[in-house]
Tab-separated table of C-alpha atoms and ligand atoms in Angstrom:
chain	number	residue	atom	x	y	z
A	1	MET	CA	-2.885	-20.454	41.254
A	2	GLU	CA	-0.997	-22.894	39.004
A	3	ASN	CA	-2.850	-25.885	36.919
A	4	PHE	CA	-3.587	-29.172	38.738
A	5	ILE	CA	-5.484	-32.504	38.621
A	6	TYR	CA	-7.385	-33.328	41.763
A	7	SER	CA	-7.740	-36.825	42.848
A	8	ILE	CA	-7.406	-38.005	46.303
A	9	PRO	CA	-9.329	-41.175	46.161
A	10	THR	CA	-8.874	-42.742	49.408
A	11	THR	CA	-12.249	-44.045	51.122
A	12	ILE	CA	-12.312	-42.683	54.434
A	13	TYR	CA	-14.269	-44.773	57.177
A	14	PHE	CA	-14.261	-41.944	59.907
A	15	GLY	CA	-15.766	-42.210	63.461
A	16	LYS	CA	-16.395	-44.413	66.633
A	17	GLY	CA	-16.427	-48.081	65.801
A	18	GLN	CA	-15.793	-47.556	62.310
A	19	ILE	CA	-13.474	-50.670	62.538
A	20	GLU	CA	-16.734	-52.775	61.816
A	21	HIS	CA	-16.176	-51.790	58.173
A	22	VAL	CA	-12.396	-53.295	57.974
A	23	SER	CA	-13.289	-56.505	56.065
A	24	GLN	CA	-15.504	-54.445	53.554
A	25	ALA	CA	-12.531	-52.150	53.037
A	26	VAL	CA	-10.076	-55.344	52.305
A	27	ARG	CA	-12.458	-57.660	50.446
A	28	PRO	CA	-12.268	-55.766	47.110
A	29	TYR	CA	-8.648	-56.272	47.099
A	30	GLY	CA	-8.206	-59.827	48.288
A	31	LYS	CA	-8.486	-62.631	50.812
A	32	LYS	CA	-5.147	-62.658	52.321
A	33	ALA	CA	-3.781	-59.776	54.304
A	34	LEU	CA	-0.650	-58.797	55.949
A	35	ILE	CA	-0.933	-56.898	59.216
A	36	VAL	CA	1.921	-54.817	59.778
A	37	TYR	CA	2.387	-52.939	63.258
A	38	GLY	CA	4.823	-51.300	65.446
A	39	GLY	CA	6.176	-51.746	69.041
A	40	GLY	CA	2.895	-53.808	70.419
A	41	SER	CA	0.518	-50.682	71.318
A	42	VAL	CA	-2.212	-51.940	69.146
A	43	LYS	CA	-2.007	-55.423	70.727
A	44	LYS	CA	-2.188	-53.904	74.286
A	45	ASN	CA	-5.048	-51.691	73.529
A	46	GLY	CA	-7.124	-54.415	71.833
A	47	ILE	CA	-7.075	-53.204	68.361
A	48	PHE	CA	-5.209	-55.914	66.787
A	49	ASP	CA	-7.329	-58.715	68.205
A	50	ARG	CA	-10.676	-56.703	66.919
A	51	VAL	CA	-9.246	-56.544	63.634
A	52	THR	CA	-8.416	-60.266	63.545
A	53	GLU	CA	-11.707	-61.102	64.879
A	54	ILE	CA	-13.425	-59.340	62.033
A	55	LEU	CA	-11.273	-60.822	59.338
A	56	GLU	CA	-11.510	-64.313	60.377
A	57	HIS	CA	-15.500	-64.187	60.603
A	58	GLU	CA	-15.311	-62.883	56.926
A	59	GLY	CA	-13.138	-65.321	55.912
A	60	ILE	CA	-10.006	-63.151	55.175
A	61	ALA	CA	-6.976	-65.009	56.385
A	62	TRP	CA	-4.122	-62.737	57.822
A	63	GLU	CA	-0.610	-62.971	58.414
A	64	GLU	CA	1.285	-60.564	60.919
A	65	LEU	CA	4.703	-58.316	60.841
A	66	GLY	CA	5.147	-56.503	63.943
A	67	GLY	CA	8.276	-54.471	65.758
A	68	VAL	CA	7.973	-51.521	63.047
A	69	GLU	CA	10.252	-49.065	64.645
A	70	PRO	CA	9.346	-45.284	65.356
A	71	ASN	CA	11.456	-43.967	62.053
A	72	PRO	CA	10.974	-47.170	60.276
A	73	ARG	CA	13.987	-49.265	58.886
A	74	ILE	CA	14.636	-50.845	55.525
A	75	GLU	CA	15.421	-53.757	56.902
A	76	THR	CA	11.903	-53.961	58.492
A	77	VAL	CA	10.813	-53.216	55.090
A	78	ARG	CA	12.816	-55.908	53.243
A	79	LYS	CA	11.483	-58.237	55.670
A	80	GLY	CA	7.901	-57.413	54.819
A	81	ALA	CA	8.529	-57.589	51.246
A	82	GLU	CA	10.015	-61.190	51.630
A	83	PHE	CA	6.980	-62.024	53.504
A	84	CYS	CA	4.380	-61.017	51.287
A	85	LYS	CA	6.301	-62.684	48.062
A	86	ALA	CA	6.717	-65.895	49.925
A	87	GLY	CA	3.319	-65.937	51.425
A	88	ASN	CA	1.120	-64.600	48.416
A	89	ILE	CA	-0.082	-61.591	50.196
A	90	GLU	CA	-2.694	-59.776	48.719
A	91	VAL	CA	-3.496	-56.739	50.608
A	92	VAL	CA	-1.216	-54.749	53.047
A	93	LEU	CA	-3.056	-53.604	56.610
A	94	PRO	CA	-1.125	-51.592	58.567
A	95	ILE	CA	-2.678	-50.804	62.095
A	96	GLY	CA	-0.472	-47.751	63.757
A	97	GLY	CA	0.889	-44.676	63.295
A	98	GLY	CA	2.575	-43.044	60.580
A	99	SER	CA	5.832	-45.274	60.945
A	100	THR	CA	3.711	-48.311	60.546
A	101	ILE	CA	1.965	-47.084	57.425
A	102	ASP	CA	4.889	-45.747	55.730
A	103	CYS	CA	6.835	-49.107	56.409
A	104	ALA	CA	3.557	-50.890	54.947
A	105	LYS	CA	3.465	-48.633	52.087
A	106	ILE	CA	7.314	-50.006	50.690
A	107	ILE	CA	6.511	-53.174	51.844
A	108	ALA	CA	3.391	-53.156	49.423
A	109	ALA	CA	5.898	-51.802	46.964
A	110	GLY	CA	8.368	-53.982	47.420
A	111	ALA	CA	6.384	-56.971	47.110
A	112	LEU	CA	6.039	-56.178	43.641
A	113	TYR	CA	9.456	-55.184	42.710
A	114	ASP	CA	12.247	-57.378	41.897
A	115	GLY	CA	15.130	-55.356	43.109
A	116	ASP	CA	15.862	-54.012	46.582
A	117	ALA	CA	13.297	-51.984	48.237
A	118	TRP	CA	15.998	-49.212	49.272
A	119	ASP	CA	15.912	-48.624	45.341
A	120	LEU	CA	12.370	-47.434	45.959
A	121	VAL	CA	13.330	-45.304	48.835
A	122	LEU	CA	15.676	-43.695	46.579
A	123	ASP	CA	13.551	-42.905	43.802
A	124	GLY	CA	9.840	-42.974	43.891
A	125	LYS	CA	9.535	-43.108	39.885
A	126	LYS	CA	10.699	-47.061	40.275
A	127	ILE	CA	7.479	-47.672	42.323
A	128	GLN	CA	5.382	-49.022	39.311
A	129	ALA	CA	2.888	-51.044	41.296
A	130	ALA	CA	2.078	-51.929	44.995
A	131	LEU	CA	-0.034	-54.103	46.570
A	132	PRO	CA	-3.375	-52.540	47.961
A	133	ILE	CA	-2.841	-50.804	51.435
A	134	VAL	CA	-5.809	-50.289	53.734
A	135	ALA	CA	-4.697	-48.393	56.838
A	136	VAL	CA	-6.267	-48.519	60.507
A	137	LEU	CA	-4.810	-45.169	62.057
A	138	THR	CA	-3.740	-44.928	65.443
A	139	LEU	CA	-2.009	-41.848	65.762
A	140	ALA	CA	-2.618	-38.043	64.208
A	141	ALA	CA	0.290	-36.867	62.968
A	142	THR	CA	1.954	-37.571	59.327
A	143	GLY	CA	-1.263	-37.941	57.306
A	144	SER	CA	-0.097	-41.087	55.629
A	145	GLU	CA	-3.324	-42.786	55.778
A	146	MET	CA	-4.340	-40.625	52.705
A	147	ASP	CA	-1.163	-39.552	51.232
A	148	THR	CA	1.210	-40.947	48.521
A	149	ALA	CA	4.591	-40.516	50.772
A	150	ALA	CA	6.832	-42.783	52.544
A	151	VAL	CA	9.871	-41.910	55.089
A	152	ILE	CA	12.118	-44.874	55.460
A	153	SER	CA	15.526	-44.802	57.318
A	154	ASP	CA	18.704	-46.524	56.593
A	155	MET	CA	20.487	-45.758	60.101
A	156	ALA	CA	23.763	-47.609	58.817
A	157	SER	CA	24.420	-44.721	56.148
A	158	ASN	CA	22.303	-42.149	58.299
A	159	ASN	CA	20.001	-41.559	55.413
A	160	LYS	CA	16.260	-40.827	56.132
A	161	LEU	CA	14.393	-40.289	52.875
A	162	GLY	CA	10.990	-39.675	51.626
A	163	THR	CA	9.779	-41.225	48.500
A	164	LYS	CA	6.392	-40.809	46.814
A	165	SER	CA	4.189	-42.644	44.487
A	166	GLU	CA	0.465	-42.444	43.652
A	167	HIS	CA	0.548	-46.453	43.841
A	168	ILE	CA	1.245	-46.420	47.762
A	169	ARG	CA	-1.394	-44.006	48.576
A	170	PRO	CA	-3.966	-46.127	50.726
A	171	LYS	CA	-7.108	-47.347	49.044
A	172	ALA	CA	-8.928	-47.088	52.351
A	173	ALA	CA	-8.411	-45.868	55.936
A	174	ILE	CA	-10.405	-46.500	59.380
A	175	MET	CA	-9.717	-43.483	61.363
A	176	ASP	CA	-11.460	-43.887	64.494
A	177	PRO	CA	-10.486	-41.164	67.106
A	178	SER	CA	-11.121	-43.203	70.007
A	179	TYR	CA	-8.150	-45.200	69.077
A	180	THR	CA	-5.704	-42.083	69.592
A	181	GLU	CA	-6.886	-41.605	73.529
A	182	THR	CA	-4.048	-43.749	74.566
A	183	VAL	CA	-1.323	-41.717	72.796
A	184	ASN	CA	0.959	-40.243	75.482
A	185	ALA	CA	1.261	-36.236	75.730
A	186	TRP	CA	4.665	-36.342	73.902
A	187	HIS	CA	3.278	-38.287	70.913
A	188	THR	CA	0.190	-36.411	70.708
A	189	ALA	CA	1.967	-32.982	71.082
A	190	ALA	CA	4.690	-33.967	68.518
A	191	GLY	CA	1.617	-35.039	66.564
A	192	THR	CA	0.322	-31.963	66.623
A	193	ALA	CA	3.578	-30.044	65.729
A	194	ASP	CA	4.035	-31.960	62.658
A	195	ILE	CA	0.317	-31.609	61.390
A	196	MET	CA	0.907	-27.568	61.923
A	197	SER	CA	4.437	-27.994	60.127
A	198	HIS	CA	2.634	-29.888	57.008
A	199	ILE	CA	0.264	-27.071	56.567
A	200	LEU	CA	2.843	-24.558	57.114
A	201	GLU	CA	5.278	-25.822	54.422
A	202	SER	CA	2.423	-25.217	51.917
A	203	TYR	CA	1.312	-22.292	53.209
A	204	PHE	CA	4.696	-20.297	52.966
A	205	SER	CA	5.093	-20.849	49.230
A	206	ASN	CA	5.643	-18.528	46.501
A	207	ALA	CA	2.875	-19.774	44.545
A	208	GLU	CA	-0.439	-17.955	45.235
A	209	GLY	CA	-2.992	-20.070	46.420
A	210	TYR	CA	-5.726	-17.647	48.135
A	211	MET	CA	-8.548	-20.295	49.032
A	212	GLN	CA	-6.009	-22.777	49.999
A	213	ASP	CA	-3.946	-20.484	52.362
A	214	ARG	CA	-7.508	-19.766	54.071
A	215	MET	CA	-8.339	-23.435	54.569
A	216	ALA	CA	-4.924	-23.766	55.799
A	217	GLU	CA	-5.165	-21.109	58.172
A	218	GLY	CA	-8.625	-22.945	59.424
A	219	LEU	CA	-6.685	-26.260	59.455
A	220	LEU	CA	-3.878	-24.440	61.886
A	221	LYS	CA	-6.634	-22.782	64.113
A	222	THR	CA	-8.112	-26.434	64.468
A	223	CYS	CA	-4.738	-27.733	65.568
A	224	ILE	CA	-3.935	-24.942	67.793
A	225	GLN	CA	-7.207	-25.203	69.760
A	226	PHE	CA	-7.593	-29.063	69.773
A	227	GLY	CA	-3.830	-29.656	69.981
A	228	ILE	CA	-3.445	-28.501	73.587
A	229	ARG	CA	-6.798	-29.989	74.593
A	230	ALA	CA	-5.619	-33.451	73.609
A	231	VAL	CA	-2.524	-33.094	75.638
A	232	GLU	CA	-4.336	-32.101	78.580
A	233	HIS	CA	-7.348	-34.616	78.197
A	234	PRO	CA	-6.400	-37.617	76.359
A	235	ASP	CA	-9.847	-38.966	76.289
A	236	ASP	CA	-11.457	-35.787	75.048
A	237	TYR	CA	-13.036	-37.321	71.955
A	238	GLU	CA	-13.612	-33.908	69.928
A	239	ALA	CA	-10.085	-32.721	70.545
A	240	ARG	CA	-8.954	-36.146	69.086
A	241	ALA	CA	-11.523	-36.059	66.275
A	242	ASN	CA	-10.366	-32.705	65.029
A	243	LEU	CA	-6.621	-33.701	65.300
A	244	MET	CA	-7.306	-36.615	63.387
A	245	TRP	CA	-9.361	-35.173	60.482
A	246	ALA	CA	-6.968	-32.136	60.353
A	247	GLY	CA	-3.699	-34.503	59.887
A	248	SER	CA	-4.874	-36.260	57.025
A	249	TRP	CA	-6.100	-32.864	55.278
A	250	ALA	CA	-2.718	-31.319	56.148
A	251	ILE	CA	-0.908	-33.342	53.869
A	252	ASN	CA	-3.359	-35.347	51.419
A	253	ASP	CA	-2.628	-32.873	48.582
A	254	PHE	CA	-5.487	-30.742	48.840
A	255	LEU	CA	-3.448	-27.815	50.108
A	256	LYS	CA	-0.871	-27.817	47.840
A	257	LEU	CA	-2.601	-28.486	44.746
A	258	GLY	CA	-2.209	-25.372	42.654
A	259	LYS	CA	0.643	-23.882	44.596
A	260	LEU	CA	3.335	-26.672	44.887
A	261	VAL	CA	6.627	-25.981	46.293
A	262	PRO	CA	9.274	-28.262	47.731
A	263	TRP	CA	9.512	-28.042	51.396
A	264	SER	CA	11.734	-26.212	53.705
A	265	VAL	CA	11.789	-27.494	57.408
A	266	HIS	CA	11.080	-31.315	56.715
A	267	PRO	CA	14.529	-31.762	54.666
A	268	MET	CA	16.159	-30.260	57.636
A	269	GLU	CA	14.429	-32.147	60.298
A	270	HIS	CA	15.044	-35.295	58.482
A	271	GLU	CA	18.743	-35.315	58.776
A	272	LEU	CA	18.144	-34.500	62.443
A	273	SER	CA	16.449	-37.876	62.664
A	274	ALA	CA	18.588	-39.465	60.527
A	275	TYR	CA	21.775	-39.005	62.821
A	276	TYR	CA	19.971	-38.623	66.187
A	277	ASP	CA	16.791	-41.249	65.763
A	278	ILE	CA	14.677	-38.091	67.293
A	279	THR	CA	10.883	-37.913	67.211
A	280	HIS	CA	9.942	-36.219	63.835
A	281	GLY	CA	7.377	-33.725	65.367
A	282	ALA	CA	9.714	-32.692	68.282
A	283	GLY	CA	12.464	-31.566	65.591
A	284	LEU	CA	10.033	-29.670	63.639
A	285	ALA	CA	8.859	-27.974	67.169
A	286	ILE	CA	12.613	-26.782	67.583
A	287	LEU	CA	13.108	-25.835	64.078
A	288	THR	CA	9.955	-24.151	62.714
A	289	PRO	CA	10.616	-20.616	64.888
A	290	HIS	CA	14.215	-20.405	64.304
A	291	TRP	CA	13.617	-21.212	60.157
A	292	MET	CA	10.641	-18.694	60.278
A	293	ARG	CA	13.030	-15.997	61.850
A	294	HIS	CA	15.872	-16.626	59.241
A	295	VAL	CA	13.273	-16.194	56.260
A	296	LEU	CA	11.581	-13.240	57.856
A	297	ASN	CA	12.749	-10.335	55.505
A	298	THR	CA	10.947	-7.403	53.639
A	299	ARG	CA	9.852	-9.691	50.861
A	300	THR	CA	8.093	-12.368	53.040
A	301	VAL	CA	6.991	-9.659	55.975
A	302	GLU	CA	3.397	-9.571	54.737
A	303	LYS	CA	3.024	-13.094	54.449
A	304	PHE	CA	4.090	-13.586	58.015
A	305	ARG	CA	1.912	-10.824	58.995
A	306	THR	CA	-1.194	-12.177	57.282
A	307	TYR	CA	-0.223	-15.536	59.272
A	308	GLY	CA	-0.073	-13.779	62.762
A	309	VAL	CA	-3.747	-11.854	62.034
A	310	ASN	CA	-5.413	-14.836	60.384
A	311	VAL	CA	-3.998	-17.877	62.807
A	312	TRP	CA	-2.833	-16.257	65.898
A	313	ASP	CA	-5.268	-13.209	66.719
A	314	VAL	CA	-2.325	-10.683	66.133
A	315	PRO	CA	-3.646	-7.044	66.016
A	316	ALA	CA	-4.034	-6.168	62.545
A	317	ASP	CA	-3.079	-2.407	63.289
A	318	LEU	CA	0.416	-3.470	64.300
A	319	PRO	CA	3.200	-2.565	61.888
A	320	SER	CA	3.961	-5.696	59.531
A	321	MET	CA	7.467	-6.535	60.984
A	322	GLU	CA	6.111	-6.242	64.558
A	323	ALA	CA	3.150	-8.464	63.567
A	324	ALA	CA	5.517	-11.133	61.760
A	325	GLU	CA	7.613	-11.083	64.905
A	326	LEU	CA	4.908	-11.834	67.199
A	327	ALA	CA	3.575	-14.359	64.966
A	328	ILE	CA	6.479	-16.247	65.263
A	329	LYS	CA	6.873	-15.678	68.834
A	330	ARG	CA	3.169	-17.254	69.570
A	331	THR	CA	4.219	-20.184	67.202
A	332	ALA	CA	7.218	-21.021	69.560
A	333	ASP	CA	5.208	-20.275	72.684
A	334	TYR	CA	2.522	-22.650	71.722
A	335	PHE	CA	5.085	-25.295	70.985
A	336	LYS	CA	6.537	-24.821	74.531
A	337	ALA	CA	2.973	-25.047	75.986
A	338	LEU	CA	2.281	-28.419	74.235
A	339	GLY	CA	5.265	-29.394	76.208
A	340	LEU	CA	7.711	-29.847	73.532
A	341	PRO	CA	11.393	-28.905	73.365
A	342	SER	CA	12.852	-25.792	72.024
A	343	ARG	CA	16.441	-26.398	71.654
A	344	LEU	CA	18.286	-29.223	69.982
A	345	SER	CA	20.584	-30.061	72.772
A	346	GLU	CA	17.191	-30.855	74.679
A	347	VAL	CA	16.741	-34.022	72.485
A	348	GLY	CA	20.543	-35.129	72.500
A	349	ILE	CA	21.839	-33.406	69.555
A	350	ASP	CA	25.332	-32.080	69.932
A	351	GLU	CA	27.745	-30.301	67.132
A	352	LYS	CA	29.063	-33.363	65.732
A	353	TYR	CA	27.140	-33.874	62.673
A	354	LEU	CA	25.694	-30.189	62.189
A	355	GLU	CA	27.772	-29.730	59.127
A	356	ILE	CA	27.130	-32.577	57.025
A	357	MET	CA	23.261	-32.367	58.177
A	358	ALA	CA	23.263	-28.827	57.150
A	359	GLU	CA	25.098	-29.932	53.902
A	360	LYS	CA	22.597	-32.805	53.009
A	361	SER	CA	19.597	-30.605	53.710
A	362	ALA	CA	20.955	-27.694	51.571
A	363	SER	CA	20.902	-30.339	48.336
A	364	ARG	CA	16.983	-30.056	48.841
A	365	MET	CA	16.290	-26.476	49.122
A	366	LYS	CA	15.791	-25.518	45.387
A	367	GLY	CA	12.491	-23.805	44.689
A	368	THR	CA	11.697	-23.621	48.482
A	369	TYR	CA	9.798	-20.286	50.003
A	370	VAL	CA	13.431	-19.161	50.660
A	371	GLU	CA	16.306	-20.776	49.116
A	372	LEU	CA	18.843	-21.441	51.749
A	373	THR	CA	22.637	-22.246	51.558
A	374	LYS	CA	24.615	-24.961	53.589
A	375	ASP	CA	25.856	-22.065	55.743
A	376	GLU	CA	22.483	-20.709	56.357
A	377	ILE	CA	21.168	-23.707	57.637
A	378	LEU	CA	24.234	-24.322	59.751
A	379	GLN	CA	23.380	-20.746	61.234
A	380	ILE	CA	19.758	-22.289	61.906
A	381	PHE	CA	20.900	-25.270	63.736
A	382	LYS	CA	23.180	-23.384	65.756
A	383	GLU	CA	20.493	-20.782	66.750
A	384	ALA	CA	18.542	-24.133	67.488
A	385	MET	CA	21.284	-25.573	69.801
B	1	NZQ	O1	5.143	-48.799	67.982
B	1	NZQ	P1	3.633	-48.837	68.842
B	1	NZQ	O2	3.771	-49.775	69.749
B	1	NZQ	O3	2.507	-48.890	68.013
B	1	NZQ	O4	3.944	-47.385	69.458
B	1	NZQ	C1	4.041	-46.236	68.804
B	1	NZQ	C2	5.334	-45.361	68.700
B	1	NZQ	O5	6.021	-45.619	69.830
B	1	NZQ	C3	2.786	-45.004	69.439
B	1	NZQ	N1	1.567	-45.432	69.275
B	1	NZQ	C4	1.032	-45.048	68.070
B	1	NZQ	N2	-0.562	-45.256	68.498
B	1	NZQ	C5	-0.444	-45.486	69.536
B	1	NZQ	C6	0.857	-45.339	70.268
B	1	NZQ	N3	0.748	-45.475	71.460
B	1	NZQ	C7	-0.360	-45.698	72.447
B	1	NZQ	N4	-1.851	-45.364	71.471
B	1	NZQ	C8	-1.828	-45.270	70.267
B	1	NZQ	N5	-2.911	-45.426	69.630
B	1	NZQ	O6	3.116	-43.986	69.186
B	1	NZQ	C9	4.819	-44.038	69.017
B	1	NZQ	C10	5.189	-43.226	67.824
B	1	NZQ	O7	4.536	-43.730	66.557
B	1	NZQ	P2	5.053	-43.348	65.137
B	1	NZQ	O8	4.237	-44.105	64.126
B	1	NZQ	O9	6.301	-43.444	64.946
B	1	NZQ	O10	4.848	-41.615	64.929
B	1	NZQ	P3	4.119	-40.694	63.919
B	1	NZQ	O11	2.780	-41.365	63.511
B	1	NZQ	O12	4.332	-39.651	64.088
B	1	NZQ	O13	5.128	-41.250	62.663
B	1	NZQ	C11	6.566	-40.460	62.466
B	1	NZQ	C12	7.142	-41.317	61.100
B	1	NZQ	O14	6.352	-40.673	60.043
B	1	NZQ	C13	7.146	-39.674	59.210
B	1	NZQ	C14	8.253	-39.405	59.884
B	1	NZQ	O15	9.657	-39.376	59.630
B	1	NZQ	C15	8.635	-40.778	61.258
B	1	NZQ	O16	9.370	-41.365	60.612
B	1	NZQ	N6	6.766	-39.182	58.299
B	1	NZQ	C16	5.761	-39.537	57.356
B	1	NZQ	C17	5.129	-38.762	56.384
B	1	NZQ	C18	4.160	-39.297	55.130
B	1	NZQ	N7	4.118	-40.390	55.206
B	1	NZQ	O17	3.695	-38.557	54.693
B	1	NZQ	C19	5.214	-37.261	56.410
B	1	NZQ	C20	5.883	-36.886	57.800
B	1	NZQ	O18	6.257	-35.379	57.511
B	1	NZQ	C21	6.864	-37.600	58.424
B	1	NZQ	O19	7.989	-37.426	58.011
B	2	ZN	ZN1	5.820	-34.095	58.953
């Protein structure tokens, strides 16, 4: 295990009705908030109205910026940053899923930055400050409510990039699992695949971390049990609650502290989203089993075997390679059972950009579990077509 500093300071208000704490969460940081939201789900299900009612009652002024796109665009970030500068906004309050929270994060950083907000996406070190962020989460998936990352797209240049800074980690997050009961089956399934991928990206690392790996296996089993339950029974509170909390812990740094390595599948998926604007979790569900098959070799087989035995109840007495292959098959079968696609062609991806997408993701493979070349990534894409 490598050295690390543990500090995950987001205050979490978890459970039914915790929205009542929203003013308590916002007030230490200011008296004027910008509420950021997406395509309108939060207006339909009443969460927006409840938040504004509480803020008004507590004397906190608010403005709103809606229309954040799934795979949020830099244009919306720029608009929000200008809004904050002109309107003397003190706190940014996203209500939504990862797209809304990510967009709000770079709005918050852009508000205190003199140049173009895209600079902050290209280089997280340029984020030297940000307005405080208090997030209200409505979809279990990205973990953005408790992490330091934001992923923003510039569709004009086909770039979807992640940036990171401790300054954009939310100060507080309201996590009421009942809010996620209106998330449809597609986004529930994609969110589950995204959470599982975040765990797997840290799990399949060349650095040792016995304790982190056992925690990871527990979180994976949680996703496996409750992802399917939430898809089949959208109003199953326990399923929603377990998924929501697992989503935060999958990526809030806890699993990777002491065994930090660059991720493998996410860089590939971000290229798919950048060129074809697909749902992130669906792209991960397609690529993950193909990536696993590709990196399975005599060096990695024992790790895959452990994954199979501890997560998928693969019989421990199977020969290692057979156990590893069964683990990968069970991973792929699970994504299918969630109703997710298993082929790139199913989400409208053709051969046109495979080369360029492979080249761009290969540039981010240094130090990954198994470093892949452009040609190997191209092969994975082709196998996934
Ligand atoms: O926009 P609205 O109308 O709110 O509808 C959204 C959207 O259409 C809907 N939704 C959200 N909550 C709902 C709901 N519908 C009904 N009831 C509710 N309670 O769900 C749709 C998808 O929302 P989105 O925010 O796009 O989904 P998700 O949370 O999966 O976020 C995906 C984005 O996050 C990035 C992804 O790349 C993608 O851009 N990621 C961010 C990460 C991070 N910050 O650490 C890490 C991830 O790996 C990921 O890359
Ligand atoms: Zn992800």
